[in-house]
């Protein structure tokens, strides 16, 4: 047996996506990080030990332009390239490589923290150290640091340190939450085990063990959807333990869940109701995937109103988009739906004040143990959202160490520093503009070889559409065209045909908040005659002049006599909505709202063949230095004119006074509207996202004299955020990003071009 002491700047306990993102974020800011995980693999509930797919703000494709960027976004995109089949073992290595890539992170696997030394009175505790036991190596390790992060999920570190926390469900009166119970209860969302099956191509018998539960004596066959072809997270509803102590009764919960899985498999194999002769049971999890336990108390408690009303926070550091997703306390044994969900109209913000303890002065938290009510936690608990919270908390921890601050002091006096640091790292921050004084691009004149002045599909001079897979779609349902408006929208030309002379009802709606992409307020309505025949371009009057750049939804009301031409791919800044209802999981009861009434999934990737007028500045080069790293009241990116063979497009920054750049940051469009579920609940055929630049170079123009000099060349890029260090750079008067090739998109797209001093 060995005893040792490890000293670090930041200690992160918990190796789920929150802990991984926190450790990587702090390490990239130069801090020495100890990442301590009690399991042999990273990833928490997403690891191959548990195999829950990573969900987040996209909410299985229901939210728009909502996929996370930053550390968890990098892992999403890398998994899409490495692991197109959704193998959970391959995902383990995507997560592990993300950590191993950082020299400042020291990783301690199989190390179970079970002792915390903390000092101070109840209202001002301070963690001195945490101690973990590595069983296989028989090593006892004491970890010391000025800042600690509890990313353990269950919140053991904070509990042992004396941090205040909540357990179970609050009363309705405490926070005024409509969905809360009249009286508080110590009830939780339950835990889950999953299973995988395999087709052996020949008949395979199954003899159930004695521990198998006879599910025919339970409500399960009648109240849950069972299919022989499903496995893995399709069976998320195999859930139990909400009336017990999720931690204290963990082993009992595990045994019950396993017994039900064996019973479900017996039912599939031996009831005669399924085509399952050739199937065998390949894998059953043995580590329950926990949903809920301790939630620490911070200076703000996230509530139902914050989610549904999409509250704007001055200290916003992350966002979510998952529904308020509440499960019955009886879990799989409860008659009725396995979950009840309610969506906000768009993504919601999470403030920094939810990420540090109200009474342990050097503890931050991230993941499912942040400061939130039981109701709000139903939306913030999913793993990709936990990852964004981890990146925010890890960034805060690094800044606390650098400036000698407590987490509360950082939030009270240096919120702007935290937010701007997160933006520089391309983290998932919503509605915060780049105000970084170290970004020289903000003081430069920006120009480009070209930009898309007309929003919509590429329209040739002869009126044909320069796009792929053009087809006719009958207007059986109301159709919405999301159009960025900057500065005004006067008309939309749409390629239509009609069986008979008819009239098309057209409306223009504003969307409310800048991140929302659903019709919220009627701005204009009109009727337009459509003659029989076609297809031909029909001009639709759509006057709309918002006070600031915004999205509009142009609605074509249903008319079965009309056909609308649609095509691929989607132009930048554009989406297609179909009026209807979208709920693709029969185990879930959804409270319908505007979001699900206007889904994008029926027309995912397809655009109505339209052009908007007059010419727009929504995709002008200025957007690449406008400050926003995500769609927000428009696409917030530069897009070139259609690429031409042998012609390079470029984006250029010029200064009147020479500058000395240290780094050039390039942030690219990786189609944040596309869900990249780690186990491919929804699949995309593109292993490398076509909107990303594939080949480009960075050039500088010396301050004294001379021609352009290449300082960085990139080939076969598949990343969103690239940082190019300019070591020992001389003064320059211009920087240029030259685009040679995309990964398939017909135009070049750049979200941000930053030049850091």
XYZ file of C-alpha atoms in Angstrom:
757
model
C 0.000 0.000 0.000
C 1.217 3.495 -0.909
C 0.390 6.930 0.482
C 0.965 10.026 -1.617
C -0.009 13.677 -1.882
C -0.852 15.378 -5.177
C -0.876 19.163 -5.358
C -2.704 20.904 -8.151
C -4.246 24.246 -9.017
C -7.670 22.683 -9.505
C -9.019 19.305 -8.358
C -11.996 17.969 -10.296
C -13.813 15.017 -8.747
C -15.951 13.101 -11.220
C -15.093 11.962 -14.728
C -18.449 12.341 -16.426
C -18.850 14.893 -19.187
C -19.141 17.711 -16.656
C -15.855 16.763 -14.989
C -14.066 16.102 -18.274
C -15.143 19.452 -19.705
C -14.180 21.247 -16.493
C -10.733 19.663 -16.383
C -10.005 20.382 -20.041
C -11.210 23.989 -19.781
C -9.053 24.738 -16.735
C -6.040 23.006 -18.287
C -6.280 25.011 -21.493
C -6.003 28.149 -19.399
C -2.680 26.965 -18.010
C -3.808 25.489 -14.717
C -2.518 22.151 -13.345
C -5.554 19.919 -12.960
C -6.087 16.634 -11.130
C -9.086 14.798 -12.602
C -10.256 12.064 -10.225
C -12.750 9.419 -11.346
C -13.998 6.405 -9.402
C -14.536 4.263 -12.511
C -12.040 2.753 -15.000
C -13.457 4.757 -17.918
C -14.469 8.369 -18.392
C -17.838 9.598 -19.577
C -20.087 8.824 -16.615
C -23.516 7.734 -17.781
C -22.370 7.984 -21.409
C -19.513 5.512 -20.926
C -19.578 1.934 -22.174
C -20.351 0.856 -18.590
C -23.774 2.546 -18.675
C -24.362 3.470 -22.373
C -26.807 6.349 -22.179
C -26.676 8.457 -25.330
C -25.536 12.028 -24.832
C -28.504 14.374 -25.097
C -28.438 18.115 -24.744
C -29.979 21.349 -25.926
C -30.924 19.942 -29.340
C -33.506 17.777 -27.535
C -33.417 15.044 -30.184
C -33.663 17.657 -32.923
C -36.601 19.603 -31.470
C -34.643 22.764 -30.639
C -33.071 24.765 -33.468
C -29.431 25.788 -33.867
C -28.972 24.390 -30.362
C -26.100 21.880 -30.429
C -23.380 22.706 -27.940
C -19.956 23.972 -28.956
C -16.879 24.155 -26.734
C -15.384 20.983 -25.242
C -18.518 18.831 -25.440
C -19.103 20.099 -28.972
C -15.607 19.014 -29.970
C -16.330 15.511 -28.684
C -19.632 15.389 -30.557
C -17.969 16.296 -33.857
C -15.029 13.951 -33.311
C -17.371 11.097 -32.457
C -19.266 11.739 -35.678
C -16.008 11.244 -37.595
C -14.546 8.317 -35.646
C -17.697 6.508 -34.670
C -20.429 6.772 -37.311
C -22.013 3.523 -36.095
C -22.425 4.766 -32.520
C -20.251 2.189 -30.765
C -20.180 3.092 -27.037
C -16.670 1.624 -26.684
C -15.358 3.966 -29.366
C -17.015 6.859 -27.550
C -14.967 5.975 -24.445
C -11.804 6.696 -26.406
C -13.113 9.951 -27.849
C -13.582 11.170 -24.274
C -10.291 9.715 -23.034
C -8.310 11.260 -25.904
C -9.889 14.642 -25.186
C -8.390 14.484 -21.691
C -5.063 12.861 -22.597
C -4.484 15.573 -25.184
C -4.090 18.141 -22.385
C -0.624 18.105 -20.812
C -1.905 20.033 -17.785
C -4.370 17.311 -16.770
C -3.223 14.446 -14.545
C -5.818 11.682 -14.675
C -6.587 9.363 -11.760
C -8.938 6.548 -12.762
C -10.393 3.927 -10.385
C -9.844 6.406 -7.561
C -12.786 6.704 -5.192
C -12.858 9.906 -3.138
C -14.334 9.080 0.234
C -12.732 11.559 2.649
C -12.807 15.368 2.610
C -10.940 17.686 4.934
C -12.714 21.017 5.345
C -12.480 23.825 7.872
C -14.483 26.861 8.956
C -17.957 27.558 10.353
C -21.118 26.236 8.680
C -21.644 29.383 6.590
C -18.007 29.707 5.462
C -16.544 26.261 4.896
C -13.333 25.719 2.957
C -12.067 22.452 1.483
C -8.429 21.714 2.297
C -8.088 18.336 0.601
C -9.908 15.293 -0.703
C -8.562 11.756 -0.359
C -9.187 8.888 -2.730
C -8.458 5.156 -2.688
C -7.264 3.388 -5.841
C -8.272 -0.199 -5.100
C -6.381 -2.140 -7.790
C -3.140 -0.293 -7.060
C -3.665 0.014 -3.296
C -2.808 3.717 -3.349
C -4.219 6.287 -0.951
C -3.935 9.762 -2.505
C -4.478 13.106 -0.814
C -5.340 15.857 -3.334
C -4.677 19.455 -2.341
C -5.619 22.600 -4.281
C -7.029 26.084 -3.745
C -10.158 25.252 -5.805
C -12.253 22.061 -5.925
C -14.988 21.050 -8.351
C -17.667 18.569 -7.351
C -18.667 16.933 -10.638
C -19.414 13.625 -8.941
C -23.092 13.568 -9.837
C -24.202 12.431 -6.389
C -22.433 15.363 -4.723
C -20.369 13.369 -2.236
C -17.507 15.880 -2.011
C -19.757 18.794 -1.173
C -21.746 16.676 1.262
C -18.606 15.682 3.161
C -17.408 19.296 3.105
C -20.641 20.538 4.659
C -22.108 22.214 1.576
C -25.812 22.953 1.735
C -27.969 20.957 -0.655
C -31.478 19.858 -1.534
C -32.929 16.356 -1.820
C -36.179 15.499 -3.570
C -39.060 17.715 -4.606
C -39.752 21.241 -3.366
C -43.246 22.470 -2.572
C -45.089 24.645 -5.060
C -45.070 27.561 -2.646
C -41.293 27.644 -2.164
C -40.495 28.861 -5.684
C -43.949 29.374 -7.158
C -43.473 26.553 -9.660
C -46.665 25.446 -11.406
C -45.442 21.875 -11.863
C -44.265 21.395 -8.283
C -46.215 19.404 -5.689
C -48.306 21.130 -3.037
C -46.077 19.646 -0.349
C -42.382 18.698 -0.536
C -41.484 15.019 -0.851
C -38.243 13.111 -0.633
C -38.766 11.516 -4.052
C -36.414 11.338 -7.009
C -36.120 10.452 -10.641
C -35.115 6.794 -10.638
C -32.041 5.012 -11.961
C -31.788 2.953 -15.155
C -29.988 -0.099 -16.495
C -29.794 -0.749 -20.235
C -29.207 -3.813 -22.407
C -27.955 -4.615 -25.913
C -29.058 -7.417 -28.234
C -27.442 -9.093 -31.226
C -28.729 -11.055 -34.224
C -26.707 -14.298 -34.531
C -28.325 -15.312 -37.802
C -29.632 -18.564 -36.359
C -32.172 -19.554 -33.718
C -31.019 -18.954 -30.131
C -32.957 -20.127 -27.093
C -33.282 -18.213 -23.858
C -33.806 -19.824 -20.472
C -34.560 -17.059 -17.960
C -32.681 -17.198 -14.664
C -34.488 -17.338 -11.344
C -33.917 -13.612 -10.817
C -35.965 -12.655 -13.899
C -39.113 -10.687 -13.063
C -42.348 -11.908 -14.657
C -43.346 -8.630 -16.271
C -46.754 -9.969 -17.292
C -47.717 -9.496 -13.640
C -46.748 -5.797 -13.857
C -48.150 -2.857 -15.880
C -45.064 -2.872 -18.126
C -46.421 -4.735 -21.190
C -49.449 -2.456 -21.347
C -47.922 0.885 -20.397
C -44.528 0.760 -22.162
C -43.495 0.197 -25.770
C -41.498 -3.028 -26.156
C -39.929 -3.855 -29.527
C -37.537 -6.692 -30.303
C -35.393 -4.495 -32.548
C -34.749 -1.862 -29.877
C -31.909 -1.889 -27.400
C -29.727 0.497 -25.458
C -31.176 3.892 -24.592
C -34.442 3.146 -26.409
C -35.228 1.434 -23.101
C -34.529 4.543 -20.991
C -37.852 3.856 -19.240
C -36.448 0.795 -17.419
C -36.272 3.040 -14.363
C -36.834 2.484 -10.668
C -35.931 3.682 -7.193
C -37.604 7.089 -7.038
C -39.273 6.258 -3.717
C -36.035 4.926 -2.216
C -32.687 6.495 -1.399
C -30.970 6.591 -4.794
C -27.515 6.261 -3.228
C -28.197 4.287 -0.069
C -30.344 1.750 -1.941
C -28.192 1.644 -5.062
C -27.565 -2.122 -4.907
C -31.218 -2.946 -4.340
C -32.173 -0.716 -7.260
C -29.561 -2.360 -9.474
C -30.879 -5.853 -8.677
C -34.489 -4.882 -9.391
C -33.584 -3.241 -12.700
C -31.558 -6.248 -13.773
C -34.393 -8.584 -12.899
C -36.806 -6.554 -15.031
C -34.412 -6.538 -17.987
C -34.187 -10.330 -17.799
C -37.966 -10.450 -17.611
C -38.366 -8.165 -20.613
C -35.975 -10.348 -22.556
C -37.907 -13.467 -21.531
C -41.077 -11.742 -22.748
C -39.491 -10.829 -26.087
C -37.938 -14.265 -26.647
C -40.574 -16.604 -25.273
C -43.988 -14.929 -25.429
C -44.423 -15.602 -29.140
C -45.341 -11.953 -29.753
C -42.047 -10.914 -31.326
C -39.809 -11.887 -34.235
C -36.834 -12.626 -31.994
C -35.765 -16.211 -32.708
C -32.268 -15.227 -33.884
C -31.636 -12.612 -31.222
C -29.427 -13.062 -28.190
C -28.780 -10.882 -25.183
C -25.316 -9.401 -25.752
C -24.819 -7.029 -22.807
C -26.537 -5.811 -19.647
C -25.281 -2.844 -17.671
C -24.328 -3.401 -14.043
C -23.801 0.224 -13.037
C -27.152 2.005 -12.623
C -27.363 5.243 -14.520
C -28.480 7.707 -11.854
C -30.581 10.727 -12.716
C -30.943 12.598 -9.456
C -29.627 12.953 -5.939
C -28.097 15.945 -4.148
C -28.484 19.410 -5.678
C -26.225 21.977 -4.037
C -27.468 25.439 -3.145
C -25.818 28.357 -4.909
C -26.475 32.076 -4.987
C -29.199 31.411 -7.547
C -31.515 28.411 -7.769
C -32.645 27.631 -11.299
C -36.444 27.318 -11.422
C -39.223 26.226 -13.741
C -39.880 29.871 -14.632
C -36.249 30.330 -15.692
C -36.645 27.453 -18.139
C -40.107 28.169 -19.546
C -39.726 31.958 -19.647
C -36.150 31.706 -20.962
C -34.919 34.147 -18.331
C -32.065 36.423 -19.396
C -29.228 36.407 -16.836
C -26.433 38.990 -16.576
C -24.051 36.188 -15.569
C -25.132 33.651 -18.195
C -22.388 31.086 -18.818
C -24.144 28.130 -20.479
C -27.421 27.123 -22.056
C -29.788 24.176 -22.284
C -32.724 23.178 -24.412
C -33.927 19.818 -23.086
C -37.515 19.746 -21.926
C -38.562 19.865 -18.311
C -38.518 16.083 -18.237
C -40.216 14.599 -15.172
C -40.674 10.862 -14.585
C -43.220 9.123 -12.354
C -41.870 8.131 -8.986
C -42.801 4.482 -9.596
C -40.728 4.397 -12.753
C -41.316 1.333 -14.932
C -44.065 0.042 -12.657
C -46.120 3.209 -12.957
C -49.160 2.951 -15.265
C -49.255 5.716 -17.840
C -46.432 7.553 -19.546
C -42.818 6.995 -18.572
C -42.170 10.744 -18.660
C -44.012 14.049 -18.924
C -42.217 16.780 -20.857
C -42.678 20.502 -21.386
C -40.500 22.521 -23.749
C -39.562 26.174 -23.760
C -39.895 28.008 -27.084
C -36.125 27.935 -27.508
C -32.922 27.376 -25.596
C -32.619 28.730 -22.048
C -29.725 30.282 -20.145
C -28.010 29.031 -16.980
C -26.271 31.592 -14.759
C -22.881 31.274 -13.106
C -24.481 31.733 -9.672
C -25.834 28.173 -9.961
C -22.303 26.770 -10.187
C -20.719 27.600 -6.829
C -21.662 26.687 -3.282
C -23.410 29.224 -1.130
C -21.410 28.197 1.936
C -18.227 26.371 0.803
C -16.113 29.237 -0.432
C -13.709 27.310 -2.696
C -16.112 24.780 -4.232
C -17.705 24.901 -7.663
C -20.089 22.278 -8.980
C -21.166 21.154 -12.418
C -23.423 18.457 -13.808
C -26.610 17.208 -12.228
C -25.684 18.589 -8.777
C -25.916 22.301 -9.653
C -28.211 24.702 -7.825
C -31.657 23.977 -9.275
C -35.090 22.925 -8.138
C -36.306 19.426 -8.891
C -38.461 20.844 -11.709
C -35.712 22.906 -13.372
C -33.229 20.091 -12.890
C -35.480 18.041 -15.175
C -34.209 20.216 -18.033
C -30.620 20.919 -16.968
C -29.552 17.359 -16.052
C -28.828 15.898 -19.509
C -25.188 15.189 -20.250
C -24.319 17.634 -23.012
C -25.777 20.435 -20.886
C -23.733 19.087 -17.958
C -20.682 19.350 -20.200
C -21.313 23.033 -20.895
C -21.714 23.633 -17.170
C -18.429 21.824 -16.586
C -16.608 24.015 -19.086
C -18.023 27.136 -17.431
C -17.083 25.925 -13.944
C -13.611 24.800 -15.032
C -12.994 28.161 -16.678
C -14.138 29.921 -13.533
C -11.851 27.743 -11.415
C -8.856 28.621 -13.572
C -9.620 32.332 -13.298
C -10.076 32.061 -9.524
C -6.619 30.527 -9.207
C -5.028 33.047 -11.549
C -6.480 36.081 -9.769
C -6.637 34.761 -6.204
C -10.427 34.924 -5.998
C -13.160 32.790 -4.552
C -15.865 31.647 -6.984
C -18.323 34.115 -5.455
C -15.842 36.996 -5.771
C -15.285 36.105 -9.403
C -19.013 36.249 -10.064
C -19.554 39.452 -8.113
C -16.770 41.522 -9.654
C -15.480 39.753 -12.765
C -18.470 38.355 -14.644
C -17.342 40.014 -17.857
C -13.898 38.422 -17.551
C -15.488 34.986 -17.150
C -17.878 35.421 -20.069
C -15.242 36.834 -22.401
C -12.838 34.028 -21.516
C -15.550 31.501 -22.306
C -16.192 33.173 -25.663
C -12.495 33.132 -26.493
C -12.545 29.379 -25.814
C -15.647 29.057 -28.065
C -17.697 27.762 -25.143
C -21.492 27.431 -25.167
C -22.524 30.955 -24.193
C -25.700 32.480 -25.577
C -26.406 36.131 -26.348
C -23.077 37.512 -25.101
C -21.130 39.574 -27.626
C -17.367 39.585 -27.961
C -16.020 42.577 -26.056
C -12.541 41.165 -25.523
C -10.048 44.080 -25.467
C -7.369 41.610 -26.521
C -9.128 40.783 -29.789
C -7.497 43.001 -32.389
C -10.105 42.046 -34.999
C -12.628 44.285 -33.244
C -10.652 47.386 -34.247
C -9.908 46.265 -37.796
C -11.614 47.029 -41.080
C -13.059 43.808 -42.412
C -13.614 42.941 -46.045
C -14.186 39.833 -48.114
C -13.812 38.593 -51.646
C -17.610 38.303 -51.752
C -20.602 37.612 -49.586
C -24.110 36.284 -50.029
C -26.253 39.355 -50.477
C -29.455 37.461 -51.243
C -30.800 35.150 -48.547
C -32.184 31.923 -49.946
C -31.317 29.311 -52.537
C -28.869 30.073 -55.355
C -30.971 31.186 -58.314
C -29.528 31.200 -61.819
C -30.221 33.947 -64.341
C -32.608 31.671 -66.233
C -34.688 31.173 -63.080
C -33.568 27.614 -62.340
C -32.289 26.603 -58.920
C -28.598 25.835 -58.394
C -29.225 23.096 -55.847
C -29.525 19.334 -55.474
C -32.519 17.025 -55.181
C -35.113 19.580 -56.289
C -38.583 18.140 -55.775
C -42.225 19.175 -55.545
C -43.870 19.056 -52.101
C -47.614 19.527 -51.946
C -48.660 22.184 -49.471
C -50.733 19.841 -47.297
C -49.658 21.592 -44.073
C -48.657 25.118 -43.182
C -45.005 25.632 -44.069
C -42.651 28.084 -42.366
C -39.529 29.582 -43.922
C -37.063 30.957 -41.368
C -35.417 34.035 -42.897
C -32.741 36.216 -41.237
C -33.724 39.890 -41.531
C -30.914 42.459 -41.590
C -32.029 45.206 -41.900
C -35.421 44.723 -43.594
C -37.504 42.144 -45.410
C -39.805 43.357 -48.177
C -40.674 40.278 -50.201
C -39.974 36.606 -50.709
C -39.985 34.958 -54.134
C -41.033 31.292 -53.953
C -40.949 28.676 -56.720
C -44.542 27.373 -56.891
C -46.879 25.449 -59.132
C -50.645 25.043 -58.875
C -53.241 22.595 -60.150
C -55.778 25.399 -60.662
C -55.906 29.155 -60.265
C -55.855 29.656 -56.510
C -54.922 32.009 -53.697
C -52.092 31.515 -51.203
C -52.410 32.920 -47.707
C -49.067 34.303 -46.510
C -48.053 35.531 -43.066
C -44.915 37.011 -41.526
C -44.215 36.276 -37.864
C -41.545 37.545 -35.516
C -40.023 34.973 -33.153
C -39.843 36.778 -29.834
C -36.439 36.157 -28.276
C -33.365 36.285 -30.554
C -32.606 32.571 -30.037
C -36.146 31.443 -30.859
C -37.186 30.082 -34.240
C -40.966 29.656 -33.961
C -43.809 31.975 -35.002
C -44.609 34.110 -31.966
C -46.257 37.324 -33.181
C -48.080 38.038 -36.426
C -46.443 40.993 -38.181
C -48.161 40.898 -41.575
C -50.732 38.838 -43.510
C -51.791 38.915 -47.130
C -53.291 36.835 -49.947
C -51.397 36.240 -53.170
C -52.899 34.834 -56.397
C -51.131 31.759 -57.788
C -51.988 30.921 -61.408
C -52.454 27.361 -62.607
C -49.364 25.717 -64.062
C -45.740 26.335 -63.249
C -43.409 26.009 -61.604
C -42.797 29.731 -61.611
C -41.455 32.292 -59.184
C -44.253 34.013 -57.293
C -43.522 37.185 -55.326
C -44.977 37.260 -51.811
C -45.121 40.645 -50.023
C -43.562 40.135 -46.579
C -42.833 43.569 -45.070
C -40.948 43.339 -41.777
C -38.456 45.827 -40.332
C -37.282 44.808 -36.838
C -35.411 47.273 -34.637
C -32.353 45.001 -34.685
C -31.321 41.974 -36.772
C -33.765 39.139 -36.189
C -35.263 35.993 -37.612
C -38.640 36.067 -39.305
C -40.888 33.111 -40.107
C -42.684 33.461 -43.434
C -45.678 31.118 -43.229
C -47.300 29.639 -46.335
C -50.732 28.484 -45.234
C -51.826 25.028 -46.327
C -53.320 24.794 -49.815
C -53.402 21.284 -51.329
C -53.745 22.770 -54.815
C -50.239 24.247 -54.524
C -46.855 22.529 -54.797
C -43.737 24.084 -53.318
C -40.326 23.268 -54.747
C -37.765 22.262 -52.128
C -34.101 21.360 -52.487
C -30.888 20.534 -50.677
C -28.808 21.860 -49.002
C -30.137 24.464 -46.603
C -28.706 27.932 -47.282
C -26.933 29.540 -44.320
C -29.287 31.086 -41.785
C -32.368 29.326 -43.161
C -34.639 26.568 -41.781
C -37.883 24.963 -42.897
C -40.725 24.409 -40.415
C -43.786 22.197 -40.889
C -46.879 22.962 -38.857
C -48.061 19.889 -36.982
C -47.163 17.917 -33.885
C -43.880 16.143 -33.287
C -43.572 13.526 -30.560
C -41.599 10.482 -31.670
C -41.409 8.550 -28.382
C -44.668 6.819 -27.471
C -43.453 6.336 -23.896
C -43.570 10.109 -23.342
C -46.478 12.477 -22.720
C -45.602 15.917 -24.116
C -47.305 19.179 -23.238
C -47.516 20.740 -26.704
C -46.222 24.254 -27.245
C -45.083 26.413 -30.115
C -41.793 24.545 -30.474
C -43.309 21.136 -31.136
C -46.130 22.649 -33.185
C -43.574 23.815 -35.736
C -41.027 20.979 -36.020
C -38.061 21.072 -38.390
C -37.552 17.304 -38.506
C -40.056 16.546 -41.309
C -38.018 18.777 -43.673
C -34.603 18.474 -42.014
C -31.885 19.589 -44.414
C -34.328 20.768 -47.072
C -35.031 24.359 -48.066
C -38.043 25.873 -49.758
C -36.797 27.258 -53.087
C -37.018 30.971 -52.282
C -35.059 34.198 -52.409
C -35.625 37.141 -50.080
C -35.421 40.802 -50.933
C -33.972 43.322 -50.741
C -30.286 42.453 -50.427
C -29.302 41.531 -46.883
C -26.359 42.121 -44.571
C -27.129 38.977 -42.540
C -24.117 37.152 -44.060
C -21.810 40.116 -44.617
C -18.123 39.928 -43.587
C -18.850 42.170 -40.577
C -20.769 39.293 -39.020
C -17.480 37.409 -38.523
C -16.338 40.085 -36.054
C -19.769 41.096 -34.733
C -19.185 39.246 -31.504
C -21.694 36.397 -31.402
C -20.355 32.865 -31.799
C -23.748 31.273 -32.369
C -26.982 31.996 -34.245
C -28.711 34.763 -32.299
C -31.130 37.002 -34.106
C -29.626 35.683 -37.326
C -26.868 33.303 -38.407
C -23.955 35.434 -37.088
C -21.459 34.360 -39.722
C -19.897 35.393 -43.016
C -20.883 33.386 -46.066
C -19.228 33.844 -49.429
C -20.912 33.797 -52.807
C -21.104 30.326 -54.375
C -17.643 28.837 -54.769
C -16.177 28.711 -58.269
C -13.568 26.321 -59.584
C -10.080 27.815 -59.274
C -11.265 30.958 -57.428
C -10.285 31.403 -53.771
C -12.542 33.249 -51.354
C -11.041 35.277 -48.532
C -11.858 37.226 -45.386
C -9.497 40.100 -44.555
C -8.697 42.338 -41.577
C -6.813 45.658 -42.020
C -5.450 48.043 -39.383
C -4.431 51.687 -39.801
C -1.705 51.180 -37.189
C 0.386 48.013 -37.268
C -0.461 45.348 -34.693
C 1.465 42.388 -33.269
C -0.786 39.304 -33.265
C -0.122 36.405 -30.916
C -2.849 34.013 -32.112
C -5.396 33.790 -34.872
C -8.650 32.052 -33.889
C -10.870 30.658 -36.608
C -14.395 29.562 -35.627
C -16.245 27.722 -38.372
C -19.818 26.659 -39.050
C -20.327 23.040 -37.944
C -24.122 23.135 -38.415
C -25.228 23.475 -34.807
C -28.782 22.706 -35.932
C -27.772 19.084 -36.552
C -28.147 16.696 -33.631
C -25.048 14.518 -33.240
C -26.322 12.037 -30.687
C -23.306 9.956 -29.598
C -25.028 6.616 -30.162
C -26.813 7.935 -33.264
C -30.425 7.998 -32.225
C -30.651 10.221 -35.300
C -28.013 9.619 -37.945
C -26.330 12.023 -40.319
C -24.580 10.616 -43.393
C -21.766 13.182 -43.103
C -18.819 11.958 -41.043
C -17.223 15.380 -41.572
C -19.725 18.203 -41.546
C -19.864 19.771 -45.022
C -20.228 23.348 -43.736
C -16.710 23.250 -42.255
C -13.785 24.633 -44.209
C -11.558 21.767 -45.296
C -8.473 23.523 -46.706
C -7.468 27.081 -45.859
C -4.475 29.206 -44.995
C -3.734 32.226 -42.819
C -1.695 35.011 -44.392
C -0.264 38.223 -42.946
C 0.863 41.447 -44.601
C 4.030 42.824 -42.938
C 3.853 46.331 -41.507
C 6.964 47.654 -43.246
C 6.743 46.339 -46.800
C 6.430 43.173 -48.779
C 3.740 40.823 -49.961
C 1.462 38.383 -48.216
C 3.198 35.705 -46.154
C 1.567 32.397 -45.208
C 1.808 31.678 -41.457
C -0.521 28.663 -41.242
C -1.800 26.094 -43.709
C -4.603 23.673 -42.846
C -5.533 20.593 -44.820
C -8.466 18.191 -44.286
C -9.869 20.143 -41.356
C -12.825 18.626 -39.490
C -12.880 20.939 -36.463
C -14.969 23.995 -35.647
C -12.431 25.959 -33.594
C -8.800 26.258 -34.705
C -6.146 28.317 -32.915
C -3.023 29.285 -34.858
C -0.135 30.518 -32.702
C 2.089 33.156 -34.281
C 5.267 32.730 -32.255
C 7.642 35.669 -32.534
C 5.383 37.452 -35.004
C 6.451 40.810 -36.409
C 4.057 43.766 -36.689
C 1.478 43.362 -39.445
C -1.031 45.646 -41.136
C -3.384 42.953 -42.373
C -4.433 39.348 -41.762
C -6.264 37.236 -44.309
C -8.073 33.891 -44.144
C -7.953 32.325 -47.606
C -10.465 29.563 -48.325
C -9.336 26.872 -50.721
C -12.006 24.225 -50.183
C -14.965 23.333 -47.978
C -16.045 19.858 -46.898
C -18.922 20.030 -49.337
C -20.904 23.218 -48.716
C -21.356 25.365 -51.830
C -20.073 28.481 -50.055
C -17.392 29.348 -47.504
C -18.670 30.068 -43.999
C -16.803 31.641 -41.057
C -18.461 32.311 -37.715
C -15.624 34.253 -36.110
C -12.168 35.468 -37.074
C -10.285 36.648 -33.997
C -6.740 38.003 -33.747
C -5.540 37.899 -30.151
C -2.808 40.241 -29.006
